[in-house]
Short mmCIF file of C-alpha atoms in Angstrom, two decimals:
data_model
loop_
_atom_site.label_atom_id
_atom_site.label_comp_id
_atom_site.label_asym_id
_atom_site.label_seq_id
_atom_site.Cartn_x
_atom_site.Cartn_y
_atom_site.Cartn_z
CA MET A 1 -71.07 -77.70 -37.92
CA LYS A 2 -68.89 -76.15 -40.60
CA PRO A 3 -66.27 -73.68 -39.34
CA LYS A 4 -66.93 -69.94 -39.76
CA ILE A 5 -65.07 -68.58 -42.76
CA THR A 6 -64.09 -65.12 -43.95
CA LEU A 7 -63.55 -63.48 -47.31
CA LYS A 8 -59.85 -64.11 -46.85
CA ASP A 9 -60.46 -67.87 -46.38
CA ILE A 10 -62.53 -68.03 -49.57
CA ALA A 11 -59.93 -66.06 -51.52
CA LYS A 12 -57.12 -68.30 -50.34
CA GLU A 13 -59.00 -71.52 -51.08
CA LEU A 14 -60.02 -70.44 -54.60
CA ASP A 15 -56.74 -68.64 -55.38
CA VAL A 16 -58.30 -65.25 -56.10
CA SER A 17 -58.04 -61.85 -54.43
CA ILE A 18 -60.20 -60.78 -51.49
CA SER A 19 -61.64 -57.95 -53.56
CA THR A 20 -62.65 -60.46 -56.27
CA VAL A 21 -64.54 -62.53 -53.68
CA SER A 22 -66.26 -59.41 -52.31
CA LYS A 23 -67.30 -58.24 -55.77
CA ALA A 24 -68.48 -61.70 -56.83
CA LEU A 25 -70.72 -62.04 -53.79
CA LYS A 26 -72.24 -58.64 -54.67
CA ASN A 27 -72.79 -59.83 -58.26
CA SER A 28 -70.45 -57.22 -59.72
CA ALA A 29 -70.31 -57.02 -63.50
CA GLU A 30 -66.52 -56.71 -63.22
CA ILE A 31 -66.26 -60.42 -62.36
CA SER A 32 -66.84 -63.19 -64.90
CA LYS A 33 -69.90 -65.45 -64.55
CA ASP A 34 -67.79 -68.59 -64.01
CA THR A 35 -65.78 -66.96 -61.24
CA LYS A 36 -68.94 -65.60 -59.58
CA ASP A 37 -70.65 -68.98 -59.71
CA LYS A 38 -67.65 -70.75 -58.21
CA ILE A 39 -67.27 -68.23 -55.38
CA LYS A 40 -70.99 -68.12 -54.57
CA ALA A 41 -71.19 -71.93 -54.47
CA PHE A 42 -68.21 -72.17 -52.15
CA ALA A 43 -69.59 -69.44 -49.87
CA LYS A 44 -73.00 -71.10 -49.73
CA PHE A 45 -71.53 -74.50 -48.91
CA TYR A 46 -69.63 -73.08 -45.94
CA ASN A 47 -72.54 -70.85 -44.80
CA TYR A 48 -70.51 -67.67 -45.22
CA ARG A 49 -72.00 -64.71 -43.33
CA PRO A 50 -70.55 -61.23 -43.90
CA ASN A 51 -69.41 -58.97 -41.06
CA ASN A 52 -72.13 -56.30 -40.99
CA ILE A 53 -69.82 -53.45 -39.96
CA ALA A 54 -67.24 -54.36 -42.57
CA LEU A 55 -69.96 -54.82 -45.16
CA SER A 56 -71.38 -51.39 -44.55
CA LEU A 57 -67.91 -49.97 -44.99
CA LYS A 58 -67.33 -51.72 -48.30
CA ASN A 59 -70.79 -51.13 -49.74
CA LYS A 60 -70.93 -47.42 -48.99
CA ARG A 61 -68.07 -45.53 -50.52
CA THR A 62 -67.57 -42.48 -48.34
CA LYS A 63 -64.41 -41.05 -49.92
CA ASN A 64 -63.16 -40.75 -46.34
CA ILE A 65 -59.93 -42.24 -44.97
CA GLY A 66 -59.43 -43.00 -41.29
CA VAL A 67 -56.01 -42.07 -39.89
CA ILE A 68 -54.98 -43.23 -36.42
CA ILE A 69 -51.77 -41.92 -34.88
CA PRO A 70 -50.32 -42.70 -31.42
CA ASP A 71 -49.97 -39.09 -30.25
CA ILE A 72 -49.71 -35.47 -31.33
CA VAL A 73 -46.71 -34.60 -29.17
CA HIS A 74 -44.11 -35.85 -31.63
CA HIS A 75 -43.59 -33.53 -34.59
CA PHE A 76 -43.08 -36.55 -36.84
CA PHE A 77 -46.71 -37.71 -36.67
CA THR A 78 -48.05 -34.26 -37.53
CA THR A 79 -45.87 -34.16 -40.64
CA VAL A 80 -47.05 -37.64 -41.70
CA PHE A 81 -50.65 -36.53 -41.29
CA ARG A 82 -49.94 -33.45 -43.42
CA GLY A 83 -48.60 -35.70 -46.20
CA ILE A 84 -51.59 -38.03 -46.02
CA GLU A 85 -54.05 -35.14 -46.20
CA LYS A 86 -52.19 -33.45 -49.06
CA TYR A 87 -52.24 -36.53 -51.29
CA ALA A 88 -55.72 -37.71 -50.31
CA ASN A 89 -57.33 -34.31 -50.92
CA LYS A 90 -55.72 -34.19 -54.35
CA LYS A 91 -57.43 -37.51 -55.13
CA GLY A 92 -60.81 -36.37 -53.83
CA TYR A 93 -60.66 -38.05 -50.41
CA ASN A 94 -61.21 -36.53 -46.98
CA ILE A 95 -59.33 -37.43 -43.80
CA ILE A 96 -60.72 -38.29 -40.36
CA VAL A 97 -57.94 -38.43 -37.77
CA CYS A 98 -58.05 -40.06 -34.32
CA ILE A 99 -55.45 -40.32 -31.56
CA SER A 100 -54.88 -43.68 -29.86
CA ASP A 101 -52.87 -42.03 -27.07
CA GLU A 102 -50.62 -45.14 -27.08
CA SER A 103 -53.61 -47.25 -25.93
CA ILE A 104 -54.79 -50.43 -27.66
CA GLU A 105 -58.28 -49.87 -26.26
CA LYS A 106 -58.51 -46.43 -27.86
CA GLU A 107 -57.03 -47.81 -31.08
CA VAL A 108 -59.75 -50.48 -31.23
CA ILE A 109 -62.54 -48.06 -30.28
CA ASN A 110 -61.42 -45.57 -32.93
CA MET A 111 -61.30 -48.24 -35.63
CA GLU A 112 -64.71 -49.63 -34.68
CA MET A 113 -66.22 -46.16 -34.66
CA LEU A 114 -64.80 -45.23 -38.06
CA ALA A 115 -65.54 -48.62 -39.62
CA ASN A 116 -69.23 -48.16 -38.94
CA GLY A 117 -69.82 -46.76 -42.41
CA SER A 118 -67.67 -43.66 -41.91
CA ILE A 119 -64.57 -44.45 -43.95
CA ASP A 120 -63.26 -46.58 -46.82
CA GLY A 121 -59.88 -47.63 -45.39
CA PHE A 122 -57.31 -47.04 -42.66
CA ILE A 123 -53.82 -45.62 -42.33
CA LEU A 124 -52.27 -46.05 -38.90
CA SER A 125 -49.16 -46.28 -36.79
CA LEU A 126 -49.45 -48.85 -34.00
CA SER A 127 -49.87 -47.72 -30.41
CA ALA A 128 -47.28 -48.58 -27.77
CA GLU A 129 -49.72 -50.88 -25.98
CA THR A 130 -50.63 -52.71 -29.19
CA GLN A 131 -46.95 -53.50 -29.75
CA LEU A 132 -46.38 -54.37 -26.10
CA LYS A 133 -49.27 -56.85 -26.01
CA ASN A 134 -48.57 -58.06 -29.56
CA GLU A 135 -52.33 -58.01 -30.12
CA TYR A 136 -53.55 -57.40 -33.66
CA THR A 137 -56.93 -59.13 -33.79
CA HIS A 138 -58.77 -55.89 -34.52
CA LEU A 139 -56.61 -55.32 -37.60
CA LYS A 140 -56.84 -58.90 -38.83
CA GLU A 141 -60.64 -58.90 -38.62
CA LEU A 142 -60.92 -55.90 -40.91
CA LEU A 143 -58.33 -57.25 -43.33
CA ASP A 144 -60.14 -60.59 -43.45
CA GLN A 145 -63.23 -58.76 -44.64
CA GLY A 146 -61.32 -56.96 -47.38
CA ILE A 147 -60.95 -53.62 -45.59
CA PRO A 148 -57.65 -52.08 -46.75
CA ILE A 149 -55.11 -50.98 -44.13
CA VAL A 150 -51.74 -49.30 -44.53
CA LEU A 151 -49.32 -49.30 -41.59
CA PHE A 152 -46.60 -46.67 -41.35
CA ASP A 153 -43.48 -46.30 -39.20
CA ARG A 154 -44.60 -48.54 -36.31
CA VAL A 155 -45.43 -51.75 -38.12
CA THR A 156 -45.48 -55.48 -37.44
CA SER A 157 -44.68 -58.62 -39.41
CA GLU A 158 -47.83 -60.16 -37.88
CA ILE A 159 -50.03 -58.20 -40.28
CA GLU A 160 -50.01 -58.71 -44.05
CA CYS A 161 -50.80 -55.34 -45.58
CA ASP A 162 -49.14 -52.42 -47.32
CA LYS A 163 -46.54 -50.62 -45.18
CA VAL A 164 -44.31 -47.55 -45.28
CA VAL A 165 -41.19 -47.57 -43.10
CA LEU A 166 -37.97 -45.66 -42.54
CA ASN A 167 -34.49 -47.13 -43.04
CA HIS A 168 -34.04 -47.01 -39.26
CA ASN A 169 -31.06 -49.34 -39.01
CA GLU A 170 -29.04 -47.70 -41.76
CA ILE A 171 -29.60 -44.11 -40.65
CA ALA A 172 -28.82 -44.91 -37.00
CA ARG A 173 -25.58 -46.49 -38.14
CA GLU A 174 -24.76 -43.38 -40.20
CA ALA A 175 -25.42 -41.17 -37.16
CA VAL A 176 -23.07 -43.20 -34.95
CA GLU A 177 -20.41 -43.19 -37.66
CA HIS A 178 -20.69 -39.39 -37.71
CA PHE A 179 -19.76 -39.43 -34.01
CA ILE A 180 -16.90 -41.85 -34.63
CA SER A 181 -15.47 -39.76 -37.46
CA ALA A 182 -15.26 -36.82 -35.04
CA GLY A 183 -13.28 -38.93 -32.54
CA SER A 184 -16.02 -40.06 -30.14
CA LYS A 185 -15.51 -43.44 -28.48
CA ASN A 186 -17.90 -43.49 -25.51
CA ILE A 187 -21.11 -43.30 -27.48
CA ALA A 188 -24.40 -43.69 -25.62
CA LEU A 189 -27.87 -44.61 -26.86
CA VAL A 190 -31.03 -43.22 -25.27
CA THR A 191 -33.95 -45.33 -26.40
CA THR A 192 -37.41 -46.66 -25.52
CA GLU A 193 -38.64 -50.13 -24.60
CA LYS A 194 -37.72 -52.96 -26.98
CA TYR A 195 -41.30 -53.64 -28.08
CA PHE A 196 -41.20 -50.42 -30.14
CA ASN A 197 -40.06 -51.80 -33.47
CA VAL A 198 -38.60 -48.46 -34.59
CA SER A 199 -36.47 -48.03 -31.46
CA GLU A 200 -35.23 -51.60 -31.72
CA SER A 201 -34.21 -51.11 -35.35
CA ARG A 202 -32.31 -47.96 -34.37
CA ARG A 203 -30.60 -49.84 -31.56
CA TYR A 204 -29.41 -52.46 -34.05
CA GLY A 205 -27.97 -49.70 -36.23
CA TYR A 206 -26.15 -48.26 -33.21
CA LEU A 207 -24.70 -51.67 -32.33
CA ASP A 208 -23.74 -52.42 -35.96
CA ALA A 209 -21.75 -49.19 -36.20
CA LEU A 210 -19.83 -49.86 -32.98
CA GLU A 211 -19.01 -53.41 -34.04
CA ALA A 212 -17.92 -52.30 -37.52
CA HIS A 213 -15.41 -49.89 -35.96
CA ASN A 214 -14.20 -52.32 -33.28
CA ILE A 215 -15.60 -50.24 -30.44
CA LYS A 216 -16.53 -52.30 -27.40
CA ILE A 217 -20.25 -52.36 -26.70
CA GLU A 218 -20.94 -51.15 -23.15
CA GLU A 219 -24.42 -52.10 -21.96
CA ASN A 220 -24.27 -49.39 -19.30
CA LEU A 221 -24.16 -46.81 -22.12
CA ILE A 222 -27.62 -47.86 -23.35
CA LEU A 223 -30.33 -46.00 -21.42
CA THR A 224 -33.87 -47.32 -21.88
CA LEU A 225 -36.52 -44.83 -20.84
CA PRO A 226 -40.21 -45.61 -20.26
CA HIS A 227 -42.37 -43.81 -22.81
CA ASP A 228 -45.17 -42.97 -20.39
CA MET A 229 -43.50 -41.27 -17.41
CA GLU A 230 -41.26 -38.39 -16.39
CA ASN A 231 -37.63 -39.46 -16.77
CA ASP A 232 -35.47 -36.42 -16.01
CA SER A 233 -34.05 -38.12 -12.91
CA LEU A 234 -33.09 -41.22 -14.90
CA ILE A 235 -31.31 -39.11 -17.52
CA THR A 236 -29.51 -37.06 -14.86
CA GLU A 237 -28.29 -40.16 -13.04
CA PHE A 238 -27.15 -41.69 -16.32
CA PHE A 239 -24.89 -38.79 -17.27
CA GLN A 240 -23.62 -38.38 -13.72
CA HIS A 241 -22.43 -41.99 -13.52
CA ASN A 242 -21.21 -42.74 -17.04
CA LYS A 243 -18.37 -41.35 -19.13
CA VAL A 244 -20.03 -40.25 -22.35
CA ASP A 245 -18.73 -38.14 -25.24
CA ALA A 246 -21.66 -38.61 -27.65
CA VAL A 247 -25.29 -39.67 -27.41
CA LEU A 248 -27.79 -40.85 -30.02
CA CYS A 249 -31.42 -40.28 -28.99
CA VAL A 250 -34.22 -42.18 -30.76
CA ASN A 251 -36.59 -39.21 -30.76
CA GLU A 252 -36.54 -35.43 -30.59
CA ILE A 253 -37.97 -35.13 -27.09
CA PHE A 254 -35.24 -37.36 -25.63
CA ALA A 255 -32.61 -35.28 -27.45
CA ILE A 256 -33.94 -32.01 -26.00
CA GLN A 257 -34.20 -33.51 -22.51
CA CYS A 258 -30.67 -34.91 -22.67
CA MET A 259 -29.16 -31.66 -23.93
CA SER A 260 -30.88 -29.61 -21.23
CA ILE A 261 -29.70 -31.94 -18.46
CA ILE A 262 -26.18 -32.25 -19.90
CA GLN A 263 -25.85 -28.46 -19.90
CA GLU A 264 -27.25 -28.22 -16.36
CA LEU A 265 -24.56 -30.67 -15.25
CA GLY A 266 -21.90 -28.30 -16.58
CA PHE A 267 -21.00 -30.08 -19.81
CA ASN A 268 -20.58 -28.25 -23.11
CA VAL A 269 -22.49 -29.39 -26.19
CA PRO A 270 -20.82 -30.43 -28.47
CA ASN A 271 -17.26 -30.06 -27.11
CA ASP A 272 -17.82 -32.40 -24.15
CA ILE A 273 -20.81 -34.38 -25.38
CA SER A 274 -22.24 -34.43 -28.90
CA ILE A 275 -25.94 -35.13 -29.49
CA ILE A 276 -27.97 -36.47 -32.40
CA GLY A 277 -31.74 -36.96 -32.29
CA PHE A 278 -34.45 -38.27 -34.57
CA THR A 279 -37.09 -36.01 -36.16
CA ASP A 280 -36.21 -32.65 -37.64
CA GLY A 281 -38.82 -30.71 -35.71
CA ILE A 282 -39.17 -27.20 -34.36
CA LEU A 283 -37.45 -28.11 -31.09
CA SER A 284 -34.33 -29.30 -32.89
CA ARG A 285 -34.19 -26.32 -35.23
CA PHE A 286 -34.49 -23.65 -32.53
CA SER A 287 -32.61 -25.18 -29.58
CA VAL A 288 -29.24 -23.76 -28.46
CA PRO A 289 -27.15 -25.18 -29.96
CA ARG A 290 -29.34 -26.43 -32.77
CA ILE A 291 -29.53 -30.22 -32.72
CA THR A 292 -27.98 -32.46 -35.36
CA THR A 293 -30.92 -34.60 -36.35
CA VAL A 294 -32.28 -37.37 -38.53
CA ALA A 295 -34.91 -36.00 -40.90
CA GLN A 296 -37.53 -38.72 -41.26
CA HIS A 297 -39.38 -37.05 -44.14
CA GLY A 298 -42.75 -37.58 -42.50
CA GLU A 299 -44.68 -35.72 -45.18
CA LEU A 300 -43.26 -37.99 -47.88
CA MET A 301 -44.09 -41.04 -45.73
CA GLY A 302 -47.67 -39.78 -45.43
CA GLU A 303 -48.00 -39.23 -49.16
CA ARG A 304 -46.70 -42.74 -49.90
CA ALA A 305 -49.07 -44.28 -47.34
CA ALA A 306 -52.06 -42.44 -48.81
CA LYS A 307 -51.11 -43.50 -52.34
CA LEU A 308 -50.80 -47.15 -51.32
CA LEU A 309 -54.21 -47.09 -49.65
CA ILE A 310 -56.05 -45.27 -52.41
CA ASP A 311 -54.48 -47.49 -55.09
CA ARG A 312 -55.61 -50.53 -53.07
CA MET A 313 -59.16 -49.20 -52.62
CA GLU A 314 -59.54 -48.33 -56.30
CA TRP A 315 -58.00 -51.54 -57.69
CA VAL A 316 -60.43 -53.11 -60.18
CA ASP A 317 -58.61 -56.14 -61.63
CA GLU A 318 -59.57 -59.63 -60.46
CA VAL A 319 -55.94 -60.40 -59.56
CA GLU A 320 -55.01 -58.24 -56.59
CA GLU A 321 -51.59 -56.62 -56.41
CA PRO A 322 -49.23 -58.14 -53.81
CA PHE A 323 -48.70 -56.09 -50.67
CA LYS A 324 -45.85 -53.60 -50.78
CA THR A 325 -43.43 -52.28 -48.17
CA GLU A 326 -41.97 -48.94 -49.20
CA VAL A 327 -38.82 -47.68 -47.49
CA ILE A 328 -38.20 -43.97 -46.98
CA ASN A 329 -34.51 -43.03 -46.78
CA ALA A 330 -33.84 -40.66 -43.88
CA THR A 331 -31.30 -37.82 -44.02
CA LEU A 332 -28.73 -36.80 -41.40
CA ILE A 333 -28.81 -33.01 -40.94
CA LYS A 334 -25.62 -31.82 -39.25
CA ARG A 335 -25.91 -28.86 -36.89
CA GLY A 336 -24.26 -27.38 -33.81
CA SER A 337 -24.91 -30.20 -31.31
CA SER A 338 -22.27 -32.43 -32.91
CA ILE A 339 -18.70 -31.87 -34.02
CA ASN A 340 -18.61 -31.92 -37.83
#
C-alpha cells in the first residue's frame, strides 16, 4: 500500500508551491497544461485524497479570517486584534475571533470549527498548553493542505509559516541597561515558565545585559511565576527575602502586582525599587506612579500579520513566496516607576 500523501508532499517532490499543486488539481487556468498533467499524474499514482475540511475551506472563499488569541486579559492581545481588524477590513475581509484560554484543546476545537468552511486563513498566537506540550499537529495538518497560517508573538520553530515577532531579547536588554545606568545592581526578573518563548527570550536579554556590565547573575533574583494561579504570596515572599533595587517584569499584570506588593511592604517606587513592565496598557499608564514600560506596538504587529496572511491567500504566481518572519522593534517608555 502506498503511503498517504499531502499537498505539501506533492509540492516538495515536484519542486513547486503548495498553492500550485492545489490549483492544478482543480484544473485552474492559471497553471500551465504541462504542470497540471505532471501534478495530476503524480497525485493519481500515489492515490492522493484531499482533506474534506481543508478542501471546503480552499474552494469556498469566505473573505473571513480566523483569529485565535490566548486570552483577553492582557492589553497586548486586544491591540493586536485591533490592528488585524483594521487592515483586514480595509482589504475587504472580516474577522472571526476565538479565545483559546491558554488551552490546546480549545485551540484545536476553534480551528476545526472555523476551518469547516467559515474562513480562508488563520492568524494566531499559541496557547500556553500548546507550547508546554510542544504539540503542533493541528497546525501542520492545515498547512499541509495549503491553508495559510500566520503566527504572531508566541511562535515556534516547529512550524514553517509566516510569523510576526517582537525583538524581545534586545528590548529586555535595553530595559535592564536603563536600570544599570541609574545605579541599580540587584536587578530582579519576574517571569513565566520557560516554555513561553517570549518570556524565555526576555530572560536571555536580561542575562545578556548583566553579563555585558559584569554584574553577577544571582539565580535567586529570578522569580518564575505560574501563569494559571494566584501568586501574590510568591511575590511577597520574594521581596521579603531578597535584596532588590530594580525589577523587570515580563508582562503588565506582573508589574502591577509587584508594585502593589512592594508598596505594601513599605518600599518606595522608584527610590527603593524601580520597576519596568512589558505592554503599554491602561494599567501602566494610570498606576501610581505610572509604570515605565515596553511598548510592544501590538496594533502594528496585527497589521503586519494581516498583511502577510492576505498576501499569502491572494498570491497567484506558480512560484510561492518564501515564508517571512517580520520583527517589530519595541520602545522603552520611561515613566515614574524607574529612576531616569
